Short mmCIF file of C-alpha atoms in Angstrom, two decimals:
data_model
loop_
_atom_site.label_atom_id
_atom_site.label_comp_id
_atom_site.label_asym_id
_atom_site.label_seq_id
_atom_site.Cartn_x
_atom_site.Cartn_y
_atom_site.Cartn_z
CA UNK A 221 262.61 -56.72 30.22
CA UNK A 222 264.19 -53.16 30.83
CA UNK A 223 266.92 -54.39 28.70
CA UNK A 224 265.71 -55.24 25.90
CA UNK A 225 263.30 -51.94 26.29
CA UNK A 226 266.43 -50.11 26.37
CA UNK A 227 268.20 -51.94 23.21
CA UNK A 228 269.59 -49.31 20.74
CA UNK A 229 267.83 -46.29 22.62
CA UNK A 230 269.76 -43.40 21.62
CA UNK A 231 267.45 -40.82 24.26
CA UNK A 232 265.61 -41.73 27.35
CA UNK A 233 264.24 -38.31 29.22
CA UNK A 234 264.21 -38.42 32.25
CA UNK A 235 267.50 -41.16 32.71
CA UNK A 236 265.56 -43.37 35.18
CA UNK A 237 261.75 -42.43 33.66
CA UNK A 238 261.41 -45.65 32.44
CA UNK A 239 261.98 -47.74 35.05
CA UNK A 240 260.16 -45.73 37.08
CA UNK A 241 257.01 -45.79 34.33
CA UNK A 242 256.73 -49.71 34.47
CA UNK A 243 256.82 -49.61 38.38
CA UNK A 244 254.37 -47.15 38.45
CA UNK A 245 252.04 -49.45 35.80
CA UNK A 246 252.65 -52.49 37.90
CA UNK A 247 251.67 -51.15 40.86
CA UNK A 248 248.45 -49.58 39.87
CA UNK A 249 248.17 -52.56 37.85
CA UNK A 250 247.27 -51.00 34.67
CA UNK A 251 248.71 -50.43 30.82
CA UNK A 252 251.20 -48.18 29.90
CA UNK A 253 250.16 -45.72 26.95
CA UNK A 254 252.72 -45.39 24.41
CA UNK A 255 252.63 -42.69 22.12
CA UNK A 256 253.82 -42.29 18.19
CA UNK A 257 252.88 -39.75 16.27
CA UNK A 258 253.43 -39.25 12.70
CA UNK A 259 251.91 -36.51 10.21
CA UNK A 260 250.98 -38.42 7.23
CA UNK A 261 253.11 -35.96 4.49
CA UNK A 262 254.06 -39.31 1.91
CA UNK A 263 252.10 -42.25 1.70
CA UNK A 264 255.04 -44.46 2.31
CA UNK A 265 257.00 -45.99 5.34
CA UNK A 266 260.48 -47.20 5.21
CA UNK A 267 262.98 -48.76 7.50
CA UNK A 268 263.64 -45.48 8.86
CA UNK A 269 260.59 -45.45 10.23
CA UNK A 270 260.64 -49.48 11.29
CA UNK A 271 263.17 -48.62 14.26
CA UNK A 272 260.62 -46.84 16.61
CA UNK A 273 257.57 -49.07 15.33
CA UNK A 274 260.01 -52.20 15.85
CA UNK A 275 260.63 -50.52 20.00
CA UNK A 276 256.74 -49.82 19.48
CA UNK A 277 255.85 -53.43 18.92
CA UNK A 278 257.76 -54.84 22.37
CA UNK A 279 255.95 -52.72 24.76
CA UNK A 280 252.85 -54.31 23.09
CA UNK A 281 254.11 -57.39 23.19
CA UNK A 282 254.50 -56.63 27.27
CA UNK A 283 250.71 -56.20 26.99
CA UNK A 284 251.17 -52.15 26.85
CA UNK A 285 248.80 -49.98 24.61
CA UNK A 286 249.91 -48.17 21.68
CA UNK A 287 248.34 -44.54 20.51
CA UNK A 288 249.08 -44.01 16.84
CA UNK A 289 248.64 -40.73 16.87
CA UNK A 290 247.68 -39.28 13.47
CA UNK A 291 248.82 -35.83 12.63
CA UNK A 292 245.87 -34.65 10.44
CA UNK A 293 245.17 -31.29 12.05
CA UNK A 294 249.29 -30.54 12.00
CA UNK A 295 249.78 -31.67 8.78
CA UNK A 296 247.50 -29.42 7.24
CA UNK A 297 248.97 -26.61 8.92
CA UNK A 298 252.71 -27.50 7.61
CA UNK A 299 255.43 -28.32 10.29
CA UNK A 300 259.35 -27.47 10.68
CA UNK A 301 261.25 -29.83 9.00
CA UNK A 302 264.54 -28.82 10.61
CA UNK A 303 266.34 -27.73 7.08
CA UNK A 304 265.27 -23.94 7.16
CA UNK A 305 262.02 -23.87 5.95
CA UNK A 306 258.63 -25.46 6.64
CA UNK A 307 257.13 -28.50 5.05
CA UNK A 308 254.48 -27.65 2.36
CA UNK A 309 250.82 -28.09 4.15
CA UNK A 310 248.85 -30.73 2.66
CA UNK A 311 245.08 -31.14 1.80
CA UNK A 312 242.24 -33.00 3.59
CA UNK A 313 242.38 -35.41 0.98
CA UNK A 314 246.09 -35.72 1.05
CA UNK A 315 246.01 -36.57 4.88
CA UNK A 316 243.20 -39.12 4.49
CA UNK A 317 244.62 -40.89 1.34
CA UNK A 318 248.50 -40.87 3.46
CA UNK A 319 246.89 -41.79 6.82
CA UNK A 320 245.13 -44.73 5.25
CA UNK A 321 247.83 -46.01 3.43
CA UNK A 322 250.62 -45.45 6.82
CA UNK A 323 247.65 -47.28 8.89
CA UNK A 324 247.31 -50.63 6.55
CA UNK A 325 252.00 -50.33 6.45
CA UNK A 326 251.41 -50.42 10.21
CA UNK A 327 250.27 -54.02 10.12
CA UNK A 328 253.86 -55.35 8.81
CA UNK A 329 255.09 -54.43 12.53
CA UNK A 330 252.91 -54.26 14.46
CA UNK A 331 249.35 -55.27 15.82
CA UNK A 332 247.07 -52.70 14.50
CA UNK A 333 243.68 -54.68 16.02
CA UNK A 334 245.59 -54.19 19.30
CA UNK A 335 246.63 -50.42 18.71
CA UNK A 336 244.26 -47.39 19.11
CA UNK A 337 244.46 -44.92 16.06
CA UNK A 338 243.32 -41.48 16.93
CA UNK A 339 243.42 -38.47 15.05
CA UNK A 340 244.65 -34.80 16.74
CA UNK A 341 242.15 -33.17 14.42
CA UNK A 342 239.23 -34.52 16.70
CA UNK A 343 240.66 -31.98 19.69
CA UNK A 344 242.43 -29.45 17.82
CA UNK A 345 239.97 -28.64 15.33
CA UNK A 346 237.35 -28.14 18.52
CA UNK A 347 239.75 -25.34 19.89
CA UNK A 348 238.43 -22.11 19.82
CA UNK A 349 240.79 -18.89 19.08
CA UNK A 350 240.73 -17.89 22.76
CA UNK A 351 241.75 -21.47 23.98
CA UNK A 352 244.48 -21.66 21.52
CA UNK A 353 245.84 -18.87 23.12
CA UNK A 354 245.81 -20.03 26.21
CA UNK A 355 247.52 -22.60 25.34
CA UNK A 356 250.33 -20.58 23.67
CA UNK A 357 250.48 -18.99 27.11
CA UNK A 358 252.31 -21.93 28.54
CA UNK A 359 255.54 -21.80 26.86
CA UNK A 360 257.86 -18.85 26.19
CA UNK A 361 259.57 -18.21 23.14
CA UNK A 362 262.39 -18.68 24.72
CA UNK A 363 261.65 -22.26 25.40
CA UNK A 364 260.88 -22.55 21.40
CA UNK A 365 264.30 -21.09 20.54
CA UNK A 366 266.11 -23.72 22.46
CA UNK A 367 265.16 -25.83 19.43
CA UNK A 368 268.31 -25.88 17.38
CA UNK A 369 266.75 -25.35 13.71
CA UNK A 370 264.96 -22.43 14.94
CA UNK A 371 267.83 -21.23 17.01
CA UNK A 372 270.16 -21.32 13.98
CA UNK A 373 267.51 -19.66 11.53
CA UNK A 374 267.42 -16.78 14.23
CA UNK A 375 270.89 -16.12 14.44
CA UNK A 376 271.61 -16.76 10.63
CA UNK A 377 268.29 -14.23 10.37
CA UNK A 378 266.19 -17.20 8.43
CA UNK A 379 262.54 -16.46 8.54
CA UNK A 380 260.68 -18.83 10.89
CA UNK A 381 256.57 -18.42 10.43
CA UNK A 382 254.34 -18.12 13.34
CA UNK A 383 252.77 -21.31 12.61
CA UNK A 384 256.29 -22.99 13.09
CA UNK A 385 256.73 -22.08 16.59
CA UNK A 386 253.25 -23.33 17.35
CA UNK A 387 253.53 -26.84 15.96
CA UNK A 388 255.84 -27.96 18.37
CA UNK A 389 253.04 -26.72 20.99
CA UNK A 390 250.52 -28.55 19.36
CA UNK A 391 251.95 -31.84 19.06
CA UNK A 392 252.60 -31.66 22.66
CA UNK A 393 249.08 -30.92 23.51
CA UNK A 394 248.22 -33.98 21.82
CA UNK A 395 250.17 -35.98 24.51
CA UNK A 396 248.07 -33.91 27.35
CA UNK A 397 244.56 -35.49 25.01
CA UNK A 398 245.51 -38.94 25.44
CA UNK A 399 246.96 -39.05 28.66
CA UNK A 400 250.94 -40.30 27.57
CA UNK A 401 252.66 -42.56 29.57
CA UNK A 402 255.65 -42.61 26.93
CA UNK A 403 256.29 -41.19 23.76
CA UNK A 404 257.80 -42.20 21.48
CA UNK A 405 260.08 -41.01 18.12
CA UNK A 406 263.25 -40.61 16.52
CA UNK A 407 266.43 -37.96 17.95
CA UNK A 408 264.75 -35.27 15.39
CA UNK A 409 261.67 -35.15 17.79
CA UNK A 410 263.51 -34.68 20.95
CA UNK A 411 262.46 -31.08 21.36
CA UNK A 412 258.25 -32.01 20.16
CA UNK A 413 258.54 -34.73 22.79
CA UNK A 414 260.06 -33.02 25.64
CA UNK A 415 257.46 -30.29 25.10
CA UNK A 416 254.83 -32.74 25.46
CA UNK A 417 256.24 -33.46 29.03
CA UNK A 418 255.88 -29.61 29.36
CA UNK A 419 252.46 -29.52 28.96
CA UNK A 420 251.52 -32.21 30.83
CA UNK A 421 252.73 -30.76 33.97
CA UNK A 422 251.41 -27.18 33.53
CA UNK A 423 248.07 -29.43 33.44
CA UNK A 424 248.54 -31.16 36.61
CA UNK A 425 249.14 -34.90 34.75
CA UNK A 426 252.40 -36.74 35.22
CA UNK A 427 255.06 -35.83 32.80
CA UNK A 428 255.64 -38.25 29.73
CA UNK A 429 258.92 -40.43 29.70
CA UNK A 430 260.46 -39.45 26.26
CA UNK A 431 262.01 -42.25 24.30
CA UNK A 432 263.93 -41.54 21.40
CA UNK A 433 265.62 -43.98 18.94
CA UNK A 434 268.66 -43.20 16.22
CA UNK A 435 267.71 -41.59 12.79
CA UNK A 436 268.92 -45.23 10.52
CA UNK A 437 270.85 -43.20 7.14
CA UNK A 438 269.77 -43.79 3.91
CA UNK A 439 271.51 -45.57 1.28
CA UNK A 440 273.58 -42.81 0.70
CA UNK A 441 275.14 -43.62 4.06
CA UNK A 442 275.13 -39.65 4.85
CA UNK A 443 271.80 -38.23 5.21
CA UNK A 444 268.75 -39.99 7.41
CA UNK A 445 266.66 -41.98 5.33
CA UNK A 446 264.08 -39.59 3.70
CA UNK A 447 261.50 -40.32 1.18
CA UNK A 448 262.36 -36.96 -0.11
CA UNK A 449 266.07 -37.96 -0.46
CA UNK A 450 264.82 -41.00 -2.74
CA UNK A 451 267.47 -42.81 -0.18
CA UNK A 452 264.81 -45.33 0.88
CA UNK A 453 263.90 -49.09 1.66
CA UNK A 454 260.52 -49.10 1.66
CA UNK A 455 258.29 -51.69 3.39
CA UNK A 456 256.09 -52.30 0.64
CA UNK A 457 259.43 -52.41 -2.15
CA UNK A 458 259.24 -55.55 -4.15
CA UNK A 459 261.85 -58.09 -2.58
CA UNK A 460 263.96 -57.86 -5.64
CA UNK A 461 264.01 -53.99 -4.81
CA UNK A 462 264.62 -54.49 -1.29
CA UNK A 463 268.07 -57.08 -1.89
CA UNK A 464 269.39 -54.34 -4.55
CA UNK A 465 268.66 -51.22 -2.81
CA UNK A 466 270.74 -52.75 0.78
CA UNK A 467 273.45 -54.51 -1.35
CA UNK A 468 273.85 -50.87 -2.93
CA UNK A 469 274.80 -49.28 0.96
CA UNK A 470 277.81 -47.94 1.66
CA UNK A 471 280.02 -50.68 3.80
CA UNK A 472 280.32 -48.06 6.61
CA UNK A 473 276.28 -48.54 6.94
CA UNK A 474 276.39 -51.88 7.16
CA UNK A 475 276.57 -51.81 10.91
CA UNK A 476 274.22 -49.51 11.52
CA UNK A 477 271.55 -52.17 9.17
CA UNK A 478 272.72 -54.37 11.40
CA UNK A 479 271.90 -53.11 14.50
CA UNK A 480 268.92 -51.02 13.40
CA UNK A 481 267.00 -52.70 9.96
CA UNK A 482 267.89 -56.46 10.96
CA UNK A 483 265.68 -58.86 13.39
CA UNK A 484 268.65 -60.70 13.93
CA UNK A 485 269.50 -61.90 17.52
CA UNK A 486 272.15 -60.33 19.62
CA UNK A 487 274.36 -63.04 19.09
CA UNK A 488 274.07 -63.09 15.32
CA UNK A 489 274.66 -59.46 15.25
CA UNK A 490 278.07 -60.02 16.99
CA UNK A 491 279.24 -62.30 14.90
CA UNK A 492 277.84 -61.08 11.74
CA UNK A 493 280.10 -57.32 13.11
CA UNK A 494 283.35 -59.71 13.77
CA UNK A 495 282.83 -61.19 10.32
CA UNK A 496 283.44 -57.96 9.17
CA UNK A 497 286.22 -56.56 11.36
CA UNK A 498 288.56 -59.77 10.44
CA UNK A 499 288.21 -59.48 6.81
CA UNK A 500 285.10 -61.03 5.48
CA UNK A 501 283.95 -60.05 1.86
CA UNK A 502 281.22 -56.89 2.99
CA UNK A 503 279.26 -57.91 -0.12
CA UNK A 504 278.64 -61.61 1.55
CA UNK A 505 277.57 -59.81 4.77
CA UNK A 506 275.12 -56.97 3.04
CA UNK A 507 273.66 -60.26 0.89
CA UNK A 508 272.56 -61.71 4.90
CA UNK A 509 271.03 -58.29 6.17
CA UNK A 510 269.37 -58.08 2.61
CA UNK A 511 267.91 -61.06 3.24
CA UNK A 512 266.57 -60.61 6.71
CA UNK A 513 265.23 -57.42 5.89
CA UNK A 514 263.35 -59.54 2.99
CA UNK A 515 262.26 -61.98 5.30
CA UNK A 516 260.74 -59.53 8.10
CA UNK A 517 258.61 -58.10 5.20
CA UNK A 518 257.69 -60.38 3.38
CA UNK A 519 259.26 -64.42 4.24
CA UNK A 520 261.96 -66.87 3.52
CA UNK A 521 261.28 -67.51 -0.28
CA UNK A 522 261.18 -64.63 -1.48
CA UNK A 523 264.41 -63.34 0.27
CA UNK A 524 265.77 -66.56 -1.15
CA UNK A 525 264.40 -65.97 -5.00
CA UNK A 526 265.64 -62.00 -4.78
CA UNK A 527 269.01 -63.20 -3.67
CA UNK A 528 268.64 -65.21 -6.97
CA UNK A 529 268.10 -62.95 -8.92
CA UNK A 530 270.30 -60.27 -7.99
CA UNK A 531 273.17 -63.19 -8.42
CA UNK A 532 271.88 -63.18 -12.26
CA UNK A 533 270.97 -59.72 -12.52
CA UNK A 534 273.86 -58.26 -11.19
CA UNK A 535 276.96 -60.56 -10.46
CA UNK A 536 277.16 -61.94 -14.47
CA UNK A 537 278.59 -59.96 -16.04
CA UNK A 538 276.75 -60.66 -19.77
CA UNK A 539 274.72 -57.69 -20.38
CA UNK A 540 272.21 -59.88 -22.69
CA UNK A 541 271.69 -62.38 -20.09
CA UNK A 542 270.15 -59.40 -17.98
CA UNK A 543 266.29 -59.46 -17.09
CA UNK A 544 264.19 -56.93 -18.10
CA UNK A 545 261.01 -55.83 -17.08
CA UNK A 546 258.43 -55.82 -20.22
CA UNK A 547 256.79 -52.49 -20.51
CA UNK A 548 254.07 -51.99 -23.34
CA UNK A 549 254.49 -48.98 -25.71
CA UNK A 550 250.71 -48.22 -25.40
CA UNK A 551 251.71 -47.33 -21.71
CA UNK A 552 253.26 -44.20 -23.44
CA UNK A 553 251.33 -41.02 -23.85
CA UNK A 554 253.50 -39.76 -27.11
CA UNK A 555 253.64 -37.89 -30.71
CA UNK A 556 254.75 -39.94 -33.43
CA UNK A 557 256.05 -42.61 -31.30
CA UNK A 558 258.90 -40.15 -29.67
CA UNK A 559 259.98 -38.95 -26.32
CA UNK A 560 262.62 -36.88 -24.54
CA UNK A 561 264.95 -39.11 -22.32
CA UNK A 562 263.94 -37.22 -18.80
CA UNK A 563 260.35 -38.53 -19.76
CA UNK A 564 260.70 -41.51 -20.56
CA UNK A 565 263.17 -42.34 -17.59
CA UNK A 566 260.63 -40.45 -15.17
CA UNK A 567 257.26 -42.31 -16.40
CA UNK A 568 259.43 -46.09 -15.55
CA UNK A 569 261.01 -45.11 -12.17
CA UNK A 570 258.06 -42.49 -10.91
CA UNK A 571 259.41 -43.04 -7.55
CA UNK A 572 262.12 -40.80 -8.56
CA UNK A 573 262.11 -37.05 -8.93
CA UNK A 574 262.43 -35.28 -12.32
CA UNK A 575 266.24 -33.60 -10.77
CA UNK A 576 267.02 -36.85 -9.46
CA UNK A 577 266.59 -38.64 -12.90
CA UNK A 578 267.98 -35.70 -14.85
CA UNK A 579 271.24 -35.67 -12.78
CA UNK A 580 271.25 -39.34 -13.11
CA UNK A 581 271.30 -39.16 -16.97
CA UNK A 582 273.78 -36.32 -17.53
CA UNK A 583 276.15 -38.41 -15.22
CA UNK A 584 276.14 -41.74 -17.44
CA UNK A 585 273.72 -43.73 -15.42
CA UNK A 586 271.09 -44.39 -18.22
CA UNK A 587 271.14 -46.58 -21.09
CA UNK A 588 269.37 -46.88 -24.35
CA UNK A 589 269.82 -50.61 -25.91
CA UNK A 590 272.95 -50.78 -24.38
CA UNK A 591 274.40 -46.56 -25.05
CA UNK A 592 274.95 -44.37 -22.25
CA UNK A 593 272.49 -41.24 -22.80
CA UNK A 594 273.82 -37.64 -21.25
CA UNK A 595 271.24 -35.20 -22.61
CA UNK A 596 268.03 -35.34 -20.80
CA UNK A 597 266.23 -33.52 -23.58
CA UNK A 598 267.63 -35.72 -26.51
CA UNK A 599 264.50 -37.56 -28.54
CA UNK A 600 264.07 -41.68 -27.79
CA UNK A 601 262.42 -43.41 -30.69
CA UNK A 602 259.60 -45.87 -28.97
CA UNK A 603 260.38 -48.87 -30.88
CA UNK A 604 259.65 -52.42 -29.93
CA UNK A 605 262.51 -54.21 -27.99
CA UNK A 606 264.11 -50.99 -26.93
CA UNK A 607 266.12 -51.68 -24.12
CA UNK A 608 266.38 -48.69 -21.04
CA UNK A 609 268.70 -49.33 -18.33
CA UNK A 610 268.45 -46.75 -15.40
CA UNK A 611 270.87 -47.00 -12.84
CA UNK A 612 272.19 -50.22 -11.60
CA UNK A 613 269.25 -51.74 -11.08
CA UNK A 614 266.54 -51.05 -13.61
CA UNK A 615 265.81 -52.99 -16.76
CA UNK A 616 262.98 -52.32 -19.10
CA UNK A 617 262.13 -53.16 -22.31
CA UNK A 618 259.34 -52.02 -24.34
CA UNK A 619 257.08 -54.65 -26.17
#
């Protein structure tokens, strides 16, 4: 059982704590509460965030209880995102619409009857100004600085905003609220984590085991998988989406799918890596993991029909034999039937940023029936049976 609670842990604070956690639950024969918190800043989760709810879902299925803690006092306040700034605050309605929309994802892992949701606005908000700084009173800024983004913004003078050395305080208070056995998150919350531990003990509770799991990269193969990075699986992508986006990885990534995005079992996972050291075709491996991943979210056929289809879509090489996806002109808001390139690109693949898409068309990766387009401002005529290809994978065609 420790095992396989320890599988593909990159953190576990303190070394032993977890050991020691489970003896402690079995001998005062209760439930271990395991902690997650997310702020809800994008309505999406991915496979990035599938490694800790995956580690989530097997204390559960030990019997533990999970806390989904929701983030909808913090994320209204705007956190560090470790990259120099802080993350634009977002409304009450932005929180509720994300939170809703992460809570129903939830259900493709794990058992969300089973797991209590709770919200850190229902404490936080009932703090008054005096007991907020009481509670700043427990940590030093010293302490904060040993974080490394703030650390580096103070040396390479980078402003860092009040609020930002809070949050981490915060978040840890929320651990104090629900009485955390073990929380959990990826390496990037090492610091929020440990400070939860922190609190804890100035308030006379035992300290929180702190589990964190690896950061899985995106498809770029460089940076972690970020919804702002458009380098994303997400869990709710179509399954033809889903087989193109992982057979699109980097081969160096293909590893870290294995061991992170698959379900597979050990032993597959071995031989599925040896495959690949001795020489096997990486496309044949990527087109098993794609398939997996297809079948953990949504099952067998469908992996089956999207490995199909890609065959089709992608491996013949006769352009007309492609499939396109039938979009109707009267989905266009236009003058006279015309429409710069950037928007028409932007209004098919809204997923995408406006940059994104622009740097993708003045680097050849758009088409118009079949001609590369480089100017993001040039005028498309709307006609019927245009044909817009937009990247690798994208096919429309307007009817």
């Amino acid at each position: 059982m420790i095992s396989t609670l320890q599988e593909n842990t990159a953190i576990i604070l303190p070394e032993k704590g977890l050991e020691q956690k489970i003896k402690q639950a079995e001998v005062e024969n209760r439930k271990l509460i395991i902690k997650l918190g997310f702020d809800p800043t994008a309505p999406d989760l991915h496979l990035g965030h599938a490694v800790v709810l995956k580690k989530l879902k097997q204390f559960q299925d030990l019997g533990h209880q999970i806390v989904i803690v929701v983030g909808s006092f913090t994320a209204r306040i705007g956190d560090p995102t470790g990259k120099n700034k802080a993350r634009k605050p977002l409304s009450v309605e932005d929180v509720h619409h994300n939170a809703q929309t992460y809570i129903n994802q939830l259900s493709k892992i794990i058992e969300v009857e089973k797991t209590k949701i709770v919200f850190n606005s229902d404490w936080l908000d009932a703090l008054s100004f005096s007991e907020v700084i009481q509670l700043m009173s427990k940590v030093t800024v010293a302490q904060l600085m040993h974080r490394n983004d703030f650390n580096k913004r103070f040396t390479e003078n980078t402003p860092i905003a009040m609020h930002e050395l809070i949050y981490p305080i915060l978040q840890g208070f929320d651990s104090v609220q629900i009485e955390c056995d073990i929380e959990m998150g990826g390496t990037d919350q090492l610091f929020n984590c440990t400070m939860g531990r922190q609190l804890q003990e100035v308030h006379q509770m035992p300290a929180q085991v702190v589990m964190c799991m690896p950061l899985l990269k995106g498809l770029d193969g460089k940076e972690k998988m970020s919804k702002s990075l458009n380098n994303t699986i997400g869990l709710t992508d179509e399954p033809n989406e889903m087989f193109g986006k992982t057979m699109s990885i980097p081969d160096s990534l293909i590893d870290e799918f294995i061991d992170l995005a698959s379900d597979f079992t050990a032993e597959e996972k071995l031989e599925l890596k040896s495959k690949l050291e001795n020489g096997e075709n990486p496309m044949d491996i990527k087109k098993r993991v794609a398939k997996n991943i297809i079948t953990q979210y949504h099952d067998q056929s469908a992996a089956d029909l999207a490995e199909e289809f890609f065959s089709n879509q992608f491996q013949n090489k006769n352009v007309e034999e492609k499939v396109y996806e039938p979009i109707s002109l009267t989905s266009f808001q236009s003058q006279e039937n015309r429409m710069r390139a950037l928007e028409l690109c932007s209004q098919l693949k809204s997923d995408l940023s406006k940059s994104a898409i622009r740097r993708m068309i003045q680097s050849g990766g758009i088409q118009i029936n079949h001609i590369k387009i480089t100017d993001p401002d040039q005028e498309i005529e709307l006609l019927l049976q245009t044909k817009i290809k937009i990247g690798k994978r994208d096919f429309f065609e307007l009817i």
